[in-house]
């Protein structure tokens, strides 16, 4: 299922165009940021009521400029089409390193991590570094869905020519009428979320010729099922 009507060539062109525009905006934004900083330093030396008010305004502007810069950087990361390096990849190992990474914070939040790995899983022909990014995005969401603790279950298995990764949490879940939205760019229900985590994960997985689907029950938790091909052979260019 796809929500846009562009073919991949057109999409690449639009991405390049948009990334160029973002760069053009980022440069003057940088200049604004530096000058606001200098202005604020000047105002800090004065101590009239008027200067304090101005300094507050300048700080507010600095914050907003910072936010804009953050949004643009996130967009650039999303729009960048990475060159994929396919190699034999140990999926269980990749998941293990993501779980190691989030482990300390999960423990702090009383999240129990349960692993059920198929140790006979074949190595898959994938770009392991981008797949790791995709898995991290999904696993971070699972963690963020359980602010009061819960269980994160990660299972791997093989079925025919595909390897499956099931990431299940006992968190807040997704309302049925919101399920279609969660893979949309910029859809977020979080205070500081950019809404690019899942669209990025899906794009990466699809570039590796896989799929990602969600099953969720509002209030009970969510399950993300990722399917990846064992033997995908990218066409030589
Ligand atoms: N495991 C989950 N449980 C409940 N809701 C989820 C889960 N994963 C995603 N969502 C919902 O989907 C939305 C989009 O997720 P996505 O990862 O794209 O963005 P985000 O997490 O809000 O921000 P970020 O860009 O920091 O990842 C989330 O805001 C949340 O509402
Ligand atoms: Mg996210």
mmCIF file of C-alpha atoms and ligand atoms in Angstrom:
data_model
loop_
_atom_site.group_PDB
_atom_site.id
_atom_site.type_symbol
_atom_site.label_atom_id
_atom_site.label_comp_id
_atom_site.label_asym_id
_atom_site.label_seq_id
_atom_site.Cartn_x
_atom_site.Cartn_y
_atom_site.Cartn_z
ATOM 1 C CA UNK A 1 0.000 0.000 0.000
ATOM 2 C CA UNK A 2 1.337 3.418 -0.871
ATOM 3 C CA UNK A 3 -0.071 6.817 -0.002
ATOM 4 C CA UNK A 4 1.517 8.751 -2.805
ATOM 5 C CA UNK A 5 1.200 8.632 -6.536
ATOM 6 C CA UNK A 6 4.816 9.307 -7.436
ATOM 7 C CA UNK A 7 7.064 6.736 -9.030
ATOM 8 C CA UNK A 8 10.495 6.214 -7.487
ATOM 9 C CA UNK A 9 12.293 8.400 -10.065
ATOM 10 C CA UNK A 10 9.941 11.307 -9.432
ATOM 11 C CA UNK A 11 10.223 10.766 -5.695
ATOM 12 C CA UNK A 12 14.028 10.860 -5.874
ATOM 13 C CA UNK A 13 13.832 14.081 -7.845
ATOM 14 C CA UNK A 14 11.450 15.631 -5.296
ATOM 15 C CA UNK A 15 13.693 14.480 -2.445
ATOM 16 C CA UNK A 16 16.729 16.099 -4.048
ATOM 17 C CA UNK A 17 14.796 19.293 -4.687
ATOM 18 C CA UNK A 18 13.480 19.429 -1.135
ATOM 19 C CA UNK A 19 16.881 18.620 0.374
ATOM 20 C CA UNK A 20 18.395 21.474 -1.667
ATOM 21 C CA UNK A 21 15.720 23.861 -0.415
ATOM 22 C CA UNK A 22 16.311 22.778 3.166
ATOM 23 C CA UNK A 23 20.047 23.486 2.793
ATOM 24 C CA UNK A 24 19.246 26.924 1.414
ATOM 25 C CA UNK A 25 17.074 27.647 4.458
ATOM 26 C CA UNK A 26 19.596 26.239 6.914
ATOM 27 C CA UNK A 27 22.383 28.666 5.952
ATOM 28 C CA UNK A 28 20.545 31.945 6.690
ATOM 29 C CA UNK A 29 19.027 30.280 9.738
ATOM 30 C CA UNK A 30 22.551 29.703 10.995
ATOM 31 C CA UNK A 31 23.393 33.363 10.486
ATOM 32 C CA UNK A 32 20.228 34.360 12.355
ATOM 33 C CA UNK A 33 21.133 32.001 15.189
ATOM 34 C CA UNK A 34 24.680 33.396 15.552
ATOM 35 C CA UNK A 35 23.454 37.007 15.487
ATOM 36 C CA UNK A 36 20.746 36.306 18.040
ATOM 37 C CA UNK A 37 23.400 34.806 20.280
ATOM 38 C CA UNK A 38 25.589 37.922 19.929
ATOM 39 C CA UNK A 39 22.601 40.183 20.530
ATOM 40 C CA UNK A 40 21.726 38.261 23.641
ATOM 41 C CA UNK A 41 25.295 38.513 24.937
ATOM 42 C CA UNK A 42 25.173 42.317 24.455
ATOM 43 C CA UNK A 43 21.867 42.536 26.280
ATOM 44 C CA UNK A 44 23.086 40.439 29.195
ATOM 45 C CA UNK A 45 25.620 43.158 30.043
ATOM 46 C CA UNK A 46 22.883 45.772 30.498
ATOM 47 C CA UNK A 47 20.528 45.715 33.420
ATOM 48 C CA UNK A 48 17.621 47.959 32.533
ATOM 49 C CA UNK A 49 14.120 46.474 32.605
ATOM 50 C CA UNK A 50 13.809 47.143 28.873
ATOM 51 C CA UNK A 51 16.991 45.183 28.092
ATOM 52 C CA UNK A 52 15.860 42.259 30.222
ATOM 53 C CA UNK A 53 12.602 42.125 28.308
ATOM 54 C CA UNK A 54 14.482 42.274 25.034
ATOM 55 C CA UNK A 55 16.847 39.563 26.173
ATOM 56 C CA UNK A 56 13.855 37.323 26.982
ATOM 57 C CA UNK A 57 12.444 37.909 23.522
ATOM 58 C CA UNK A 58 15.779 37.150 21.915
ATOM 59 C CA UNK A 59 16.026 33.905 23.891
ATOM 60 C CA UNK A 60 12.542 32.945 22.726
ATOM 61 C CA UNK A 61 13.599 33.594 19.140
ATOM 62 C CA UNK A 62 16.755 31.522 19.681
ATOM 63 C CA UNK A 63 14.646 28.640 20.917
ATOM 64 C CA UNK A 64 12.360 28.813 17.889
ATOM 65 C CA UNK A 65 15.308 29.048 15.513
ATOM 66 C CA UNK A 66 16.774 25.982 17.232
ATOM 67 C CA UNK A 67 13.502 24.150 16.775
ATOM 68 C CA UNK A 68 13.356 25.034 13.077
ATOM 69 C CA UNK A 69 16.920 23.851 12.626
ATOM 70 C CA UNK A 70 16.062 20.575 14.361
ATOM 71 C CA UNK A 71 13.033 20.022 12.097
ATOM 72 C CA UNK A 72 15.137 20.707 9.014
ATOM 73 C CA UNK A 73 17.917 18.354 10.139
ATOM 74 C CA UNK A 74 15.389 15.571 10.762
ATOM 75 C CA UNK A 75 13.909 16.175 7.341
ATOM 76 C CA UNK A 76 17.327 15.999 5.684
ATOM 77 C CA UNK A 77 18.029 12.696 7.392
ATOM 78 C CA UNK A 78 14.683 11.401 6.133
ATOM 79 C CA UNK A 79 15.042 12.701 2.568
ATOM 80 C CA UNK A 80 18.556 11.380 2.103
ATOM 81 C CA UNK A 81 18.511 8.278 -0.076
ATOM 82 C CA UNK A 82 21.297 6.127 1.310
ATOM 83 C CA UNK A 83 23.485 3.995 -0.905
ATOM 84 C CA UNK A 84 22.855 0.510 0.385
ATOM 85 C CA UNK A 85 25.665 -1.950 1.037
ATOM 86 C CA UNK A 86 24.246 -5.442 0.932
ATOM 87 C CA UNK A 87 26.107 -8.077 2.912
ATOM 88 C CA UNK A 88 25.374 -11.295 4.765
ATOM 89 C CA UNK A 89 23.793 -10.080 7.955
ATOM 90 C CA UNK A 90 23.103 -11.829 11.256
ATOM 91 C CA UNK A 91 19.652 -10.487 12.175
ATOM 92 C CA UNK A 92 19.754 -11.835 15.741
ATOM 93 C CA UNK A 93 23.084 -10.054 16.272
ATOM 94 C CA UNK A 94 21.715 -6.764 14.930
ATOM 95 C CA UNK A 95 18.679 -6.978 17.252
ATOM 96 C CA UNK A 96 20.939 -7.896 20.163
ATOM 97 C CA UNK A 97 23.017 -4.743 19.649
ATOM 98 C CA UNK A 98 19.882 -2.562 19.518
ATOM 99 C CA UNK A 99 18.598 -4.163 22.738
ATOM 100 C CA UNK A 100 21.997 -3.624 24.395
ATOM 101 C CA UNK A 101 21.774 0.017 23.418
ATOM 102 C CA UNK A 102 18.325 0.617 24.909
ATOM 103 C CA UNK A 103 18.870 -1.825 27.830
ATOM 104 C CA UNK A 104 19.890 0.640 30.568
ATOM 105 C CA UNK A 105 16.968 2.999 29.902
ATOM 106 C CA UNK A 106 14.532 0.094 29.616
ATOM 107 C CA UNK A 107 15.673 -1.168 33.002
ATOM 108 C CA UNK A 108 15.219 2.290 34.514
ATOM 109 C CA UNK A 109 11.657 2.343 33.182
ATOM 110 C CA UNK A 110 10.867 -1.159 34.552
ATOM 111 C CA UNK A 111 10.637 -2.667 31.086
ATOM 112 C CA UNK A 112 11.381 -6.371 30.929
ATOM 113 C CA UNK A 113 12.979 -7.511 27.697
ATOM 114 C CA UNK A 114 12.077 -11.019 26.561
ATOM 115 C CA UNK A 115 13.977 -12.563 23.673
ATOM 116 C CA UNK A 116 13.002 -15.553 21.634
ATOM 117 C CA UNK A 117 15.536 -15.879 18.849
ATOM 118 C CA UNK A 118 15.664 -18.652 16.278
ATOM 119 C CA UNK A 119 19.351 -19.509 16.512
ATOM 120 C CA UNK A 120 19.236 -21.416 13.209
ATOM 121 C CA UNK A 121 18.272 -18.274 11.296
ATOM 122 C CA UNK A 122 20.162 -17.999 7.998
ATOM 123 C CA UNK A 123 22.229 -14.896 7.294
ATOM 124 C CA UNK A 124 20.265 -12.436 5.169
ATOM 125 C CA UNK A 125 21.526 -10.325 2.311
ATOM 126 C CA UNK A 126 20.778 -6.856 3.723
ATOM 127 C CA UNK A 127 22.375 -3.548 4.618
ATOM 128 C CA UNK A 128 22.818 -4.210 8.328
ATOM 129 C CA UNK A 129 23.519 -0.613 9.369
ATOM 130 C CA UNK A 130 20.282 0.784 7.926
ATOM 131 C CA UNK A 131 18.302 -2.231 9.163
ATOM 132 C CA UNK A 132 19.705 -1.528 12.620
ATOM 133 C CA UNK A 133 18.401 2.048 12.355
ATOM 134 C CA UNK A 134 14.934 0.778 11.346
ATOM 135 C CA UNK A 135 14.820 -1.711 14.230
ATOM 136 C CA UNK A 136 15.991 0.952 16.664
ATOM 137 C CA UNK A 137 13.148 3.251 15.585
ATOM 138 C CA UNK A 138 10.544 0.516 16.151
ATOM 139 C CA UNK A 139 12.057 -0.638 19.448
ATOM 140 C CA UNK A 140 12.374 2.930 20.772
ATOM 141 C CA UNK A 141 8.686 3.450 20.026
ATOM 142 C CA UNK A 142 7.859 0.282 21.964
ATOM 143 C CA UNK A 143 9.881 1.569 24.892
ATOM 144 C CA UNK A 144 8.234 4.992 24.732
ATOM 145 C CA UNK A 145 4.805 3.324 24.670
ATOM 146 C CA UNK A 146 5.482 1.885 28.155
ATOM 147 C CA UNK A 147 6.250 4.883 30.379
ATOM 148 C CA UNK A 148 5.112 2.900 33.433
ATOM 149 C CA UNK A 149 6.941 -0.282 32.576
ATOM 150 C CA UNK A 150 5.867 -3.437 30.801
ATOM 151 C CA UNK A 151 7.225 -6.159 28.560
ATOM 152 C CA UNK A 152 9.079 -5.889 25.305
ATOM 153 C CA UNK A 153 9.109 -9.184 23.443
ATOM 154 C CA UNK A 154 11.320 -9.709 20.432
ATOM 155 C CA UNK A 155 10.988 -12.923 18.463
ATOM 156 C CA UNK A 156 12.708 -14.050 15.277
ATOM 157 C CA UNK A 157 11.799 -16.975 13.029
ATOM 158 C CA UNK A 158 12.111 -18.145 9.477
ATOM 159 C CA UNK A 159 9.322 -19.047 7.121
ATOM 160 C CA UNK A 160 10.372 -20.143 3.640
ATOM 161 C CA UNK A 161 12.456 -17.497 1.918
ATOM 162 C CA UNK A 162 11.850 -14.884 4.603
ATOM 163 C CA UNK A 163 12.977 -14.030 8.086
ATOM 164 C CA UNK A 164 10.410 -12.509 10.473
ATOM 165 C CA UNK A 165 10.998 -10.190 13.400
ATOM 166 C CA UNK A 166 8.102 -9.721 15.796
ATOM 167 C CA UNK A 167 8.430 -6.765 18.173
ATOM 168 C CA UNK A 168 5.620 -6.723 20.724
ATOM 169 C CA UNK A 169 5.041 -4.340 23.610
ATOM 170 C CA UNK A 170 2.457 -4.155 26.386
ATOM 171 C CA UNK A 171 2.195 -0.393 26.076
ATOM 172 C CA UNK A 172 -0.511 2.145 25.347
ATOM 173 C CA UNK A 173 -1.394 0.673 21.939
ATOM 174 C CA UNK A 174 -2.778 2.518 18.941
ATOM 175 C CA UNK A 175 -6.452 3.352 18.464
ATOM 176 C CA UNK A 176 -7.934 1.533 15.474
ATOM 177 C CA UNK A 177 -8.736 4.749 13.609
ATOM 178 C CA UNK A 178 -5.115 5.918 14.041
ATOM 179 C CA UNK A 179 -3.453 2.771 12.698
ATOM 180 C CA UNK A 180 -3.387 4.128 9.120
ATOM 181 C CA UNK A 181 -1.737 7.297 10.332
ATOM 182 C CA UNK A 182 1.302 6.006 12.207
ATOM 183 C CA UNK A 183 3.416 5.414 9.080
ATOM 184 C CA UNK A 184 2.648 8.874 7.732
ATOM 185 C CA UNK A 185 5.441 11.420 7.676
ATOM 186 C CA UNK A 186 5.178 13.866 10.618
ATOM 187 C CA UNK A 187 2.371 12.002 12.398
ATOM 188 C CA UNK A 188 3.257 12.004 16.094
ATOM 189 C CA UNK A 189 1.343 11.939 19.359
ATOM 190 C CA UNK A 190 4.472 12.731 21.383
ATOM 191 C CA UNK A 191 5.445 16.093 22.797
ATOM 192 C CA UNK A 192 8.905 15.977 21.275
ATOM 193 C CA UNK A 193 8.266 13.480 18.476
ATOM 194 C CA UNK A 194 9.075 14.370 14.888
ATOM 195 C CA UNK A 195 6.907 11.637 13.417
ATOM 196 C CA UNK A 196 9.700 10.431 11.157
ATOM 197 C CA UNK A 197 10.688 7.248 13.060
ATOM 198 C CA UNK A 198 8.211 4.824 11.508
ATOM 199 C CA UNK A 199 8.156 6.287 7.964
ATOM 200 C CA UNK A 200 11.961 6.025 7.979
ATOM 201 C CA UNK A 201 11.804 2.447 9.290
ATOM 202 C CA UNK A 202 9.279 1.483 6.640
ATOM 203 C CA UNK A 203 11.277 3.081 3.844
ATOM 204 C CA UNK A 204 14.457 1.286 4.936
ATOM 205 C CA UNK A 205 12.688 -2.058 5.209
ATOM 206 C CA UNK A 206 11.056 -1.646 1.796
ATOM 207 C CA UNK A 207 14.401 -0.670 0.247
ATOM 208 C CA UNK A 208 15.636 -4.026 1.534
ATOM 209 C CA UNK A 209 12.556 -5.599 -0.118
ATOM 210 C CA UNK A 210 10.839 -6.322 3.155
ATOM 211 C CA UNK A 211 7.536 -5.302 4.734
ATOM 212 C CA UNK A 212 6.425 -3.972 8.118
ATOM 213 C CA UNK A 213 2.939 -4.304 9.568
ATOM 214 C CA UNK A 214 1.309 -3.459 12.845
ATOM 215 C CA UNK A 215 -1.338 -5.152 14.940
ATOM 216 C CA UNK A 216 -2.466 -3.161 17.924
ATOM 217 C CA UNK A 217 -5.115 -3.041 20.575
ATOM 218 C CA UNK A 218 -5.782 0.311 22.160
ATOM 219 C CA UNK A 219 -4.635 0.224 25.788
ATOM 220 C CA UNK A 220 -3.156 -3.269 25.564
ATOM 221 C CA UNK A 221 -0.086 -2.977 23.362
ATOM 222 C CA UNK A 222 1.220 -3.258 19.847
ATOM 223 C CA UNK A 223 2.965 -5.805 17.655
ATOM 224 C CA UNK A 224 5.137 -4.901 14.706
ATOM 225 C CA UNK A 225 5.895 -7.713 12.284
ATOM 226 C CA UNK A 226 8.847 -7.171 9.981
ATOM 227 C CA UNK A 227 9.464 -9.526 7.071
ATOM 228 C CA UNK A 228 12.856 -9.538 5.362
ATOM 229 C CA UNK A 229 14.004 -11.673 2.441
ATOM 230 C CA UNK A 230 16.903 -14.058 3.032
ATOM 231 C CA UNK A 231 18.309 -13.907 -0.489
ATOM 232 C CA UNK A 232 17.429 -10.559 -2.011
ATOM 233 C CA UNK A 233 19.836 -9.852 -4.862
ATOM 234 C CA UNK A 234 19.922 -6.158 -5.717
ATOM 235 C CA UNK A 235 20.228 -5.596 -9.455
ATOM 236 C CA UNK A 236 23.723 -4.590 -10.478
ATOM 237 C CA UNK A 237 23.774 -1.035 -11.830
HETATM 238 N N1 LIG B 1 4.733 0.745 19.847
HETATM 239 C C1 LIG B 1 3.861 1.750 19.776
HETATM 240 N N2 LIG B 1 2.837 1.850 20.650
HETATM 241 C C2 LIG B 1 1.941 2.856 20.592
HETATM 242 N N3 LIG B 1 1.981 3.849 19.669
HETATM 243 C C3 LIG B 1 2.965 3.802 18.766
HETATM 244 C C4 LIG B 1 3.956 2.779 18.765
HETATM 245 N N4 LIG B 1 4.810 3.013 17.741
HETATM 246 C C5 LIG B 1 4.377 4.142 17.144
HETATM 247 N N5 LIG B 1 3.286 4.628 17.750
HETATM 248 C C6 LIG B 1 2.521 5.836 17.368
HETATM 249 O O1 LIG B 1 2.942 6.232 16.084
HETATM 250 C C7 LIG B 1 3.396 7.588 16.110
HETATM 251 C C8 LIG B 1 4.466 7.769 15.051
HETATM 252 O O2 LIG B 1 5.652 7.069 15.407
HETATM 253 P P1 LIG B 1 7.039 7.589 14.848
HETATM 254 O O3 LIG B 1 8.110 6.702 15.372
HETATM 255 O O4 LIG B 1 6.941 7.756 13.376
HETATM 256 O O5 LIG B 1 7.174 9.057 15.444
HETATM 257 P P2 LIG B 1 7.432 9.478 16.954
HETATM 258 O O6 LIG B 1 7.890 8.293 17.749
HETATM 259 O O7 LIG B 1 6.226 10.194 17.441
HETATM 260 O O8 LIG B 1 8.615 10.513 16.801
HETATM 261 P P3 LIG B 1 10.135 10.166 16.401
HETATM 262 O O9 LIG B 1 10.361 10.886 15.125
HETATM 263 O O10 LIG B 1 10.918 10.676 17.536
HETATM 264 O O11 LIG B 1 10.254 8.691 16.216
HETATM 265 C C9 LIG B 1 3.837 7.823 17.543
HETATM 266 O O12 LIG B 1 3.805 9.190 17.904
HETATM 267 C C10 LIG B 1 2.791 7.007 18.306
HETATM 268 O O13 LIG B 1 1.578 7.712 18.434
HETATM 269 MG MG1 LIG B 2 9.465 7.093 17.069
#
